[in-house]
CSV table of C-alpha atoms in Angstrom, one decimal:
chain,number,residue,atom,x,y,z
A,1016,UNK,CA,94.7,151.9,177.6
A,1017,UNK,CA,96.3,150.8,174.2
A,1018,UNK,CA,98.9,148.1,173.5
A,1019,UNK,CA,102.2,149.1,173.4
A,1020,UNK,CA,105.4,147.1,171.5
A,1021,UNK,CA,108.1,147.0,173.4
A,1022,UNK,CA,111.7,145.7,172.2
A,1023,UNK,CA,113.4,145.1,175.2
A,1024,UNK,CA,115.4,142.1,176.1
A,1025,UNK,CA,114.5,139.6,177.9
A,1026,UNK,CA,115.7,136.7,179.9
A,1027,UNK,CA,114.2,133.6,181.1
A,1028,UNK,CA,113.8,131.4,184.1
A,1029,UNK,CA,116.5,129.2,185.2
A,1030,UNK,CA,119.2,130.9,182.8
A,1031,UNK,CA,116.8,129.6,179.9
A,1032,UNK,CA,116.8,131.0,176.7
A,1033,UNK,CA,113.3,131.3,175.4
A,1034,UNK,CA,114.4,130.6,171.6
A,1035,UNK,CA,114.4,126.8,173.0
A,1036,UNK,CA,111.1,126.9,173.8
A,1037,UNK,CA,109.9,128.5,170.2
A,1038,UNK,CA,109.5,125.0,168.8
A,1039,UNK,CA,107.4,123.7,171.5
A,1040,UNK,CA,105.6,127.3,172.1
A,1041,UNK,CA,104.6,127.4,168.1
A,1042,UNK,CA,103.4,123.9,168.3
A,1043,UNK,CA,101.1,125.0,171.5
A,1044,UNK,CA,99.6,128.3,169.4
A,1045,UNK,CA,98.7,125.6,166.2
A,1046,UNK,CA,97.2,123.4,168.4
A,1047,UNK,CA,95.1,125.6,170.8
A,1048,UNK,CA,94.3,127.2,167.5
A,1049,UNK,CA,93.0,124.0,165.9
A,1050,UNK,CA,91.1,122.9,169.0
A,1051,UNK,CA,89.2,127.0,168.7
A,1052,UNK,CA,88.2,125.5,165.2
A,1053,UNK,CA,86.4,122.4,166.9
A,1054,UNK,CA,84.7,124.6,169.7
A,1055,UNK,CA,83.6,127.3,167.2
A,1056,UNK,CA,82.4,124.5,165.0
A,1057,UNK,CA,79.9,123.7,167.6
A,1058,UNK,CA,79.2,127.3,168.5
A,1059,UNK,CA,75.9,128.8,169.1
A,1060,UNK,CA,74.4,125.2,167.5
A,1061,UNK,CA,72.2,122.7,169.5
A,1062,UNK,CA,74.5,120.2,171.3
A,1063,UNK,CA,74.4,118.0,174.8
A,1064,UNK,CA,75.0,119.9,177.7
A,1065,UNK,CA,75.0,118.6,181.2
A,1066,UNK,CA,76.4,119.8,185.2
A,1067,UNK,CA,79.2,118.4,187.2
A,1068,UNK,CA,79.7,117.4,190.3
A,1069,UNK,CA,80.5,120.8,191.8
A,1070,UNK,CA,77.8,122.7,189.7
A,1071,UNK,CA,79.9,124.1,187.2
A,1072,UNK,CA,78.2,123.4,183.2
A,1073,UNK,CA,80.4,121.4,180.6
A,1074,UNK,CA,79.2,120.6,177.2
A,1075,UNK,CA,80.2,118.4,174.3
A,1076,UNK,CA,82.2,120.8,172.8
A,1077,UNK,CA,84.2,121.0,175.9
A,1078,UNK,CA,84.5,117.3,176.2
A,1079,UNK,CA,85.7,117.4,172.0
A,1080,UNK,CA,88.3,120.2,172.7
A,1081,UNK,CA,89.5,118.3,175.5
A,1082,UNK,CA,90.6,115.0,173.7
A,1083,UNK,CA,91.7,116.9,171.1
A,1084,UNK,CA,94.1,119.0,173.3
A,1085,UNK,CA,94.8,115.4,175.5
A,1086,UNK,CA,96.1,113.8,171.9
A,1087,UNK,CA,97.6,116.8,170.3
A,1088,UNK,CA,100.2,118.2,173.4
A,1089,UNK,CA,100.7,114.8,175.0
A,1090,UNK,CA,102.2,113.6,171.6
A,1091,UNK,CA,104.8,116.5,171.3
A,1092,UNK,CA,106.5,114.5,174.6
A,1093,UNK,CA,104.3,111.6,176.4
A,1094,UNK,CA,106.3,112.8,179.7
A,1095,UNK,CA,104.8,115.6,180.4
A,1096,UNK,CA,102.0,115.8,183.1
A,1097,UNK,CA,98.0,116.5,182.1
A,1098,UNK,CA,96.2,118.7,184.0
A,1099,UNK,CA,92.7,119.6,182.9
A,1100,UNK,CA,89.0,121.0,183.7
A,1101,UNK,CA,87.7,117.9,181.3
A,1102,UNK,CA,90.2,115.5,182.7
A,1103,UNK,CA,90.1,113.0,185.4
A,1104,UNK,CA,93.0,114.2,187.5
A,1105,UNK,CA,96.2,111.9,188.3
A,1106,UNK,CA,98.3,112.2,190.9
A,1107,UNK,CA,101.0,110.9,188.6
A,1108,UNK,CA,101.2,114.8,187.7
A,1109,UNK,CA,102.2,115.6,190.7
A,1110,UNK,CA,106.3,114.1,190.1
A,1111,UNK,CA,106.1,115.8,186.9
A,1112,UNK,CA,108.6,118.7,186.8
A,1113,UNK,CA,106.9,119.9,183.7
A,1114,UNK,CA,103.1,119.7,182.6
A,1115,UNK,CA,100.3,120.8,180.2
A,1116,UNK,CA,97.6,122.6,182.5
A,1117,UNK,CA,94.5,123.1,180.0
A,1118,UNK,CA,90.8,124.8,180.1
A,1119,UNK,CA,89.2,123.5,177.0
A,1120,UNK,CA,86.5,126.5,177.1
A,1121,UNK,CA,87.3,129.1,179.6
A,1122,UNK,CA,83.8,131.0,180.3
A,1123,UNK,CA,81.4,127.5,179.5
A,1124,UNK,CA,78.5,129.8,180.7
A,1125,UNK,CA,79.4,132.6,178.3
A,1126,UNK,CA,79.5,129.7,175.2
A,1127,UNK,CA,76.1,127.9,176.0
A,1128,UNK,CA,74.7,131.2,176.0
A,1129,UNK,CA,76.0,132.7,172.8
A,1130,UNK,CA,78.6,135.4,174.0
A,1131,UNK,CA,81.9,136.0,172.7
A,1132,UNK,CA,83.6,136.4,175.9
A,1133,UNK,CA,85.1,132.5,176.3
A,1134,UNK,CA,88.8,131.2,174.8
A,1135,UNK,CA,90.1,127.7,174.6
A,1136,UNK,CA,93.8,127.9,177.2
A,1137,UNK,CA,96.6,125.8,177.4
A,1138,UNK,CA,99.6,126.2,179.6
A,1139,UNK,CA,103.2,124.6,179.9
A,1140,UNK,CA,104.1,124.5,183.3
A,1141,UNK,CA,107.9,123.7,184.6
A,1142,UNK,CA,108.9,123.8,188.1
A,1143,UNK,CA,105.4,125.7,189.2
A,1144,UNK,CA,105.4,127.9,187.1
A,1145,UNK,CA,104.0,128.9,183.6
A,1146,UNK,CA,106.8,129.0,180.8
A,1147,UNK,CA,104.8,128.9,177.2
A,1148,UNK,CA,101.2,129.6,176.6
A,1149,UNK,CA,98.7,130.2,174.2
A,1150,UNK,CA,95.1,131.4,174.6
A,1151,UNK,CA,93.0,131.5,171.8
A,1152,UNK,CA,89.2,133.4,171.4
A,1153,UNK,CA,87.9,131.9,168.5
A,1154,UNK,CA,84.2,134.3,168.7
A,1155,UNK,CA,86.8,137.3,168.2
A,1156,UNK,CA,89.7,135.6,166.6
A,1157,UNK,CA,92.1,136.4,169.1
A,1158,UNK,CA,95.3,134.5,170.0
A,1159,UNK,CA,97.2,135.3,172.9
A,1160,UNK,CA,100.3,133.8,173.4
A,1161,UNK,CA,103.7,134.3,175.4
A,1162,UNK,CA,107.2,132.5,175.9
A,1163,UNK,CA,108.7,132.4,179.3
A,1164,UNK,CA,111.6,135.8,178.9
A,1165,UNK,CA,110.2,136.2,175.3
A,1166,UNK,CA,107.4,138.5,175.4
A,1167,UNK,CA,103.7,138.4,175.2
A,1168,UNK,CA,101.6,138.6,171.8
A,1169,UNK,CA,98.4,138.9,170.3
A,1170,UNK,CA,97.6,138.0,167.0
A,1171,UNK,CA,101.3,139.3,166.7
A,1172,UNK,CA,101.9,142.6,167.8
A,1173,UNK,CA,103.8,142.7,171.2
A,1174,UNK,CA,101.8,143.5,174.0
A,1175,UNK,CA,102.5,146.3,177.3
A,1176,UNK,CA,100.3,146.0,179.9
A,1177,UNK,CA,98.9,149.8,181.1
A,1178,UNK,CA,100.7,152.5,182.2
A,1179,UNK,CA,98.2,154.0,184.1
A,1180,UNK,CA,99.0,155.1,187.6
A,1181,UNK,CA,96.1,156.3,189.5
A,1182,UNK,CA,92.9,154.2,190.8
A,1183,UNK,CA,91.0,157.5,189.4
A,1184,UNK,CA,89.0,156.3,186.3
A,1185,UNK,CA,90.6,153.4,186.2
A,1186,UNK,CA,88.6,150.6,184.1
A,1187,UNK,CA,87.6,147.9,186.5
A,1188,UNK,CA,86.5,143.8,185.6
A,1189,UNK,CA,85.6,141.5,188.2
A,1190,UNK,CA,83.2,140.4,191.2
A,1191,UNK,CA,80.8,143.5,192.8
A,1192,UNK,CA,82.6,143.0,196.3
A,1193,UNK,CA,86.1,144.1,194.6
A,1194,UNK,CA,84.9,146.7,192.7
A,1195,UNK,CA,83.0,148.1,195.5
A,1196,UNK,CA,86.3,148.1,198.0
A,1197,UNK,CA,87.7,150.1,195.2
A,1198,UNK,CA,84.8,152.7,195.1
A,1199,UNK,CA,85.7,153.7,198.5
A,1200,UNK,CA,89.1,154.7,197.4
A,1201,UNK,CA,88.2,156.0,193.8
A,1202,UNK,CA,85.7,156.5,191.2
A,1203,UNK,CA,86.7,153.2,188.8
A,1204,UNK,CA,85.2,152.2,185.5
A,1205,UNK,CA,83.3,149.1,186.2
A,1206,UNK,CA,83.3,147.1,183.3
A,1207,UNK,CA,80.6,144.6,181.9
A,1208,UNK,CA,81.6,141.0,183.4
A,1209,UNK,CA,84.5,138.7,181.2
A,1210,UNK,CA,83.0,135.6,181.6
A,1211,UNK,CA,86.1,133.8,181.2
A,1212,UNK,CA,88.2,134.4,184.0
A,1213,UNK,CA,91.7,133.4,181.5
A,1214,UNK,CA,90.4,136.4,178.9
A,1215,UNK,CA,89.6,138.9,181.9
A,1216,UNK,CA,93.4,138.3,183.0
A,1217,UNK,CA,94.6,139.0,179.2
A,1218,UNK,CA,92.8,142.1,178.8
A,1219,UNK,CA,95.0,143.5,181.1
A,1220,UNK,CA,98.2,142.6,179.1
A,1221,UNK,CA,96.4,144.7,176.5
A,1222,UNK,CA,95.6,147.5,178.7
A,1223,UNK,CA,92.0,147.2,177.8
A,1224,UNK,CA,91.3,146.5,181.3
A,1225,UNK,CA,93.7,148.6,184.3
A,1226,UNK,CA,92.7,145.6,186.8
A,1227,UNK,CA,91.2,142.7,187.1
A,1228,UNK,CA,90.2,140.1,189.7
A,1229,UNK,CA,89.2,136.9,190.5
A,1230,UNK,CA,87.8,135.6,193.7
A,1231,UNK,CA,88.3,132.6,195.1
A,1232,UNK,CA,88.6,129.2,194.1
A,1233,UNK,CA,89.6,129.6,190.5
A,1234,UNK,CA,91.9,126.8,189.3
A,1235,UNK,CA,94.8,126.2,187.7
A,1236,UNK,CA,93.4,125.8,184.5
A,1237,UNK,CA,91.7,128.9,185.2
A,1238,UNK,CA,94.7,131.0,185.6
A,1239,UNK,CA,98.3,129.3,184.1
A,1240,UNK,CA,97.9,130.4,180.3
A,1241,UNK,CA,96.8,133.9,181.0
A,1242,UNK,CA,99.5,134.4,184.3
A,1243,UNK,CA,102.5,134.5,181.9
A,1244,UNK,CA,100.3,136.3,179.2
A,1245,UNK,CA,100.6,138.9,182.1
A,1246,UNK,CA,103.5,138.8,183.3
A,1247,UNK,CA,104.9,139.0,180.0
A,1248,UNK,CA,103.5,141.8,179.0
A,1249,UNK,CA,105.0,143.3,182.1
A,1250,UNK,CA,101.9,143.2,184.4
A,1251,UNK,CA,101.2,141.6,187.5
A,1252,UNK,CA,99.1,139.0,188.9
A,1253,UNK,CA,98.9,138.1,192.8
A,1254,UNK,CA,97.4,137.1,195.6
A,1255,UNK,CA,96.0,139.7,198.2
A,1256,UNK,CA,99.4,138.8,199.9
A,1257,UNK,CA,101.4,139.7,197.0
A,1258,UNK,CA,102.4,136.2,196.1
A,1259,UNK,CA,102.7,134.9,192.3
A,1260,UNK,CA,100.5,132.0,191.9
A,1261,UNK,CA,102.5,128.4,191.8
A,1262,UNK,CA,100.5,125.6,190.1
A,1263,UNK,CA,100.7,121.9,190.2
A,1264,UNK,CA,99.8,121.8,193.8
A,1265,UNK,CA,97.9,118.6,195.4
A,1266,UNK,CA,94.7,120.6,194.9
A,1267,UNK,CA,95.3,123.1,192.2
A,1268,UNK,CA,93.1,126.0,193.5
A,1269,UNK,CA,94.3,129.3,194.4
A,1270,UNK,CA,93.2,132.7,196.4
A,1271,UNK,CA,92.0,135.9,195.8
A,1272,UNK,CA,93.7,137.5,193.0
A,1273,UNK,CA,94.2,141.2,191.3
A,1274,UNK,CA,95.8,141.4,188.4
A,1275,UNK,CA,97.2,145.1,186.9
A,1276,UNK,CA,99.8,146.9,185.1
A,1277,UNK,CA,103.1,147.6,187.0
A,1278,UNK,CA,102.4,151.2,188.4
A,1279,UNK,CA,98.8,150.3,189.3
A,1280,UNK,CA,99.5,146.7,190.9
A,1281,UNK,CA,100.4,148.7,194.6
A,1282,UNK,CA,97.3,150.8,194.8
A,1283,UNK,CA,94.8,148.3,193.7
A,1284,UNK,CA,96.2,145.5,195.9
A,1285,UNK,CA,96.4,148.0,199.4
A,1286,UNK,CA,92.5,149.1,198.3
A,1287,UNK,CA,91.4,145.4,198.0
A,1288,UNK,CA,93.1,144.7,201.6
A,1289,UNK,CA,90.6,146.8,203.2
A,1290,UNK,CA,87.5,146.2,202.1
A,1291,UNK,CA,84.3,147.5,203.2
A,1292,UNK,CA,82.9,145.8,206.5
A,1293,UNK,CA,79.7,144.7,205.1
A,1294,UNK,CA,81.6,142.2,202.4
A,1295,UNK,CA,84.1,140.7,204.3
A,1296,UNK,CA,81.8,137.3,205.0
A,1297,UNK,CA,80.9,137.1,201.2
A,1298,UNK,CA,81.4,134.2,199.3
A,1299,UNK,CA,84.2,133.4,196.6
A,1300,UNK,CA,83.0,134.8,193.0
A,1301,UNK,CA,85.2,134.0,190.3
């Protein structure tokens, strides 16, 4: 379940070549980088915390790595869209062709609590789609990031998603009810929970993780950064219906998802369509 290099060519969306996004996609990496700095500044020390509307925890070190972010991408071109957890939303991003989609702290819970398992994410999307991204874990110094046709990367070395083939053994991240549906069909390595949903999805570009889900109701923010992480690494993330997520929607939200490695995507996806009786009525579990 190592990474592999690959050096195979690639082309990009729309006829693009990725070298003009380099500029733009090195300027992201600094800056996601430089907003990790602020978060693990604040890190495991004694600051405000407080709950949202919809239940979900945020913190002042959220709120900090947010306005950085806001300042910091919106000043490499003021036309581009905002979209963020932190953010009041706009419908003005909704004309805009391309935007920044942004979670200041992926895996909030994982943060207050002193866990390592949580990574500042920052997306730009064009035309629904992620086409530069970086994803940086400041707790284990990791920095994912990926150009649209140009590869994925951490810290670097060129990631491959897994090879692997067979549910058999296969290691396993995600809600119980998924990981049960694949018990039926398998015995899977069920691994200990990735509290943020963006670094769950990334694991799997390393191969440290054969597949990994998310149940419903993650968001855009949730997702963009660590979808072409994926996808660049030659992986695969869907819907139960086999549809790649589009973002910049009226109400960014998505389905179900599985991510996994190309050979692996099939299996998992037909096991997760039939799940066991008893957890078809449970509720969304990110």
């Amino acid at each position: 379940m190592s990474a592999e290099i690959s050096a195979e060519p690639m082309t990009g969306p729309h006829g693009q070549d990725p070298a003009t996004l380099d500029p733009l996609a090195r300027q992201l990496a600094e800056t996601v980088t430089a907003a990790g700095a602020i978060a693990l500044a604040m890190f495991r020390r004694s600051i405000k915390t407080w709950t949202k509307g919809n239940d979900s925890p945020v913190t002042e070190a959220d709120m900090a790595v947010d306005a950085f972010l806001r300042e910091r991408l919106l000043a490499l071109d003021p036309a581009l869209g905002w979209l963020s957890e932190e953010s009041e939303d706009s419908p003005a991003r909704l004309s805009a062709r391309r935007l920044w989609v942004v979670d200041p702290i992926d895996g909030t819970r994982a943060f207050m609590a002193g866990g390592t398992d949580w990574a500042v994410s920052a997306a730009l999307v064009e035309d629904g789609r992620p086409v530069a991204a970086a994803l940086f874990a400041p707790a284990s110094e990791e920095l994912f990031t990926a150009v649209a046709g140009g590869g994925a990367r951490r810290n670097g070395v060129v990631l491959r998603a897994g090879t692997r083939a067979a549910l058999e053994e296969a290691a396993v991240a995600g809600p119980a009810a998924d990981m049960d549906s694949l018990s039926r069909f398998a015995a899977v390595q069920r691994l200990p929970r990735v509290r943020s949903l963006a670094l769950r999805i990334a694991r799997v570009a390393t191969g440290e993780i054969d597949i990994a889900f998310a149940g419903g109701n993650s968001s855009d923010w949730d997702i963009a950064a660590a979808d072409l992480i994926v996808h660049e690494a030659a992986g695969r993330l869907t819907t139960r219906d086999g549809a790649v997520p589009r973002y910049n929607a009226p109400v960014p939200r998505h389905a179900p998802l599985i991510c996994a490695g190309p050979a692996l995507h099939d299996a998992a996806l037909s096991a997760v369509r039939h799940p066991l009786p008893s957890l078809q009525h449970r509720t969304h579990h990110d």
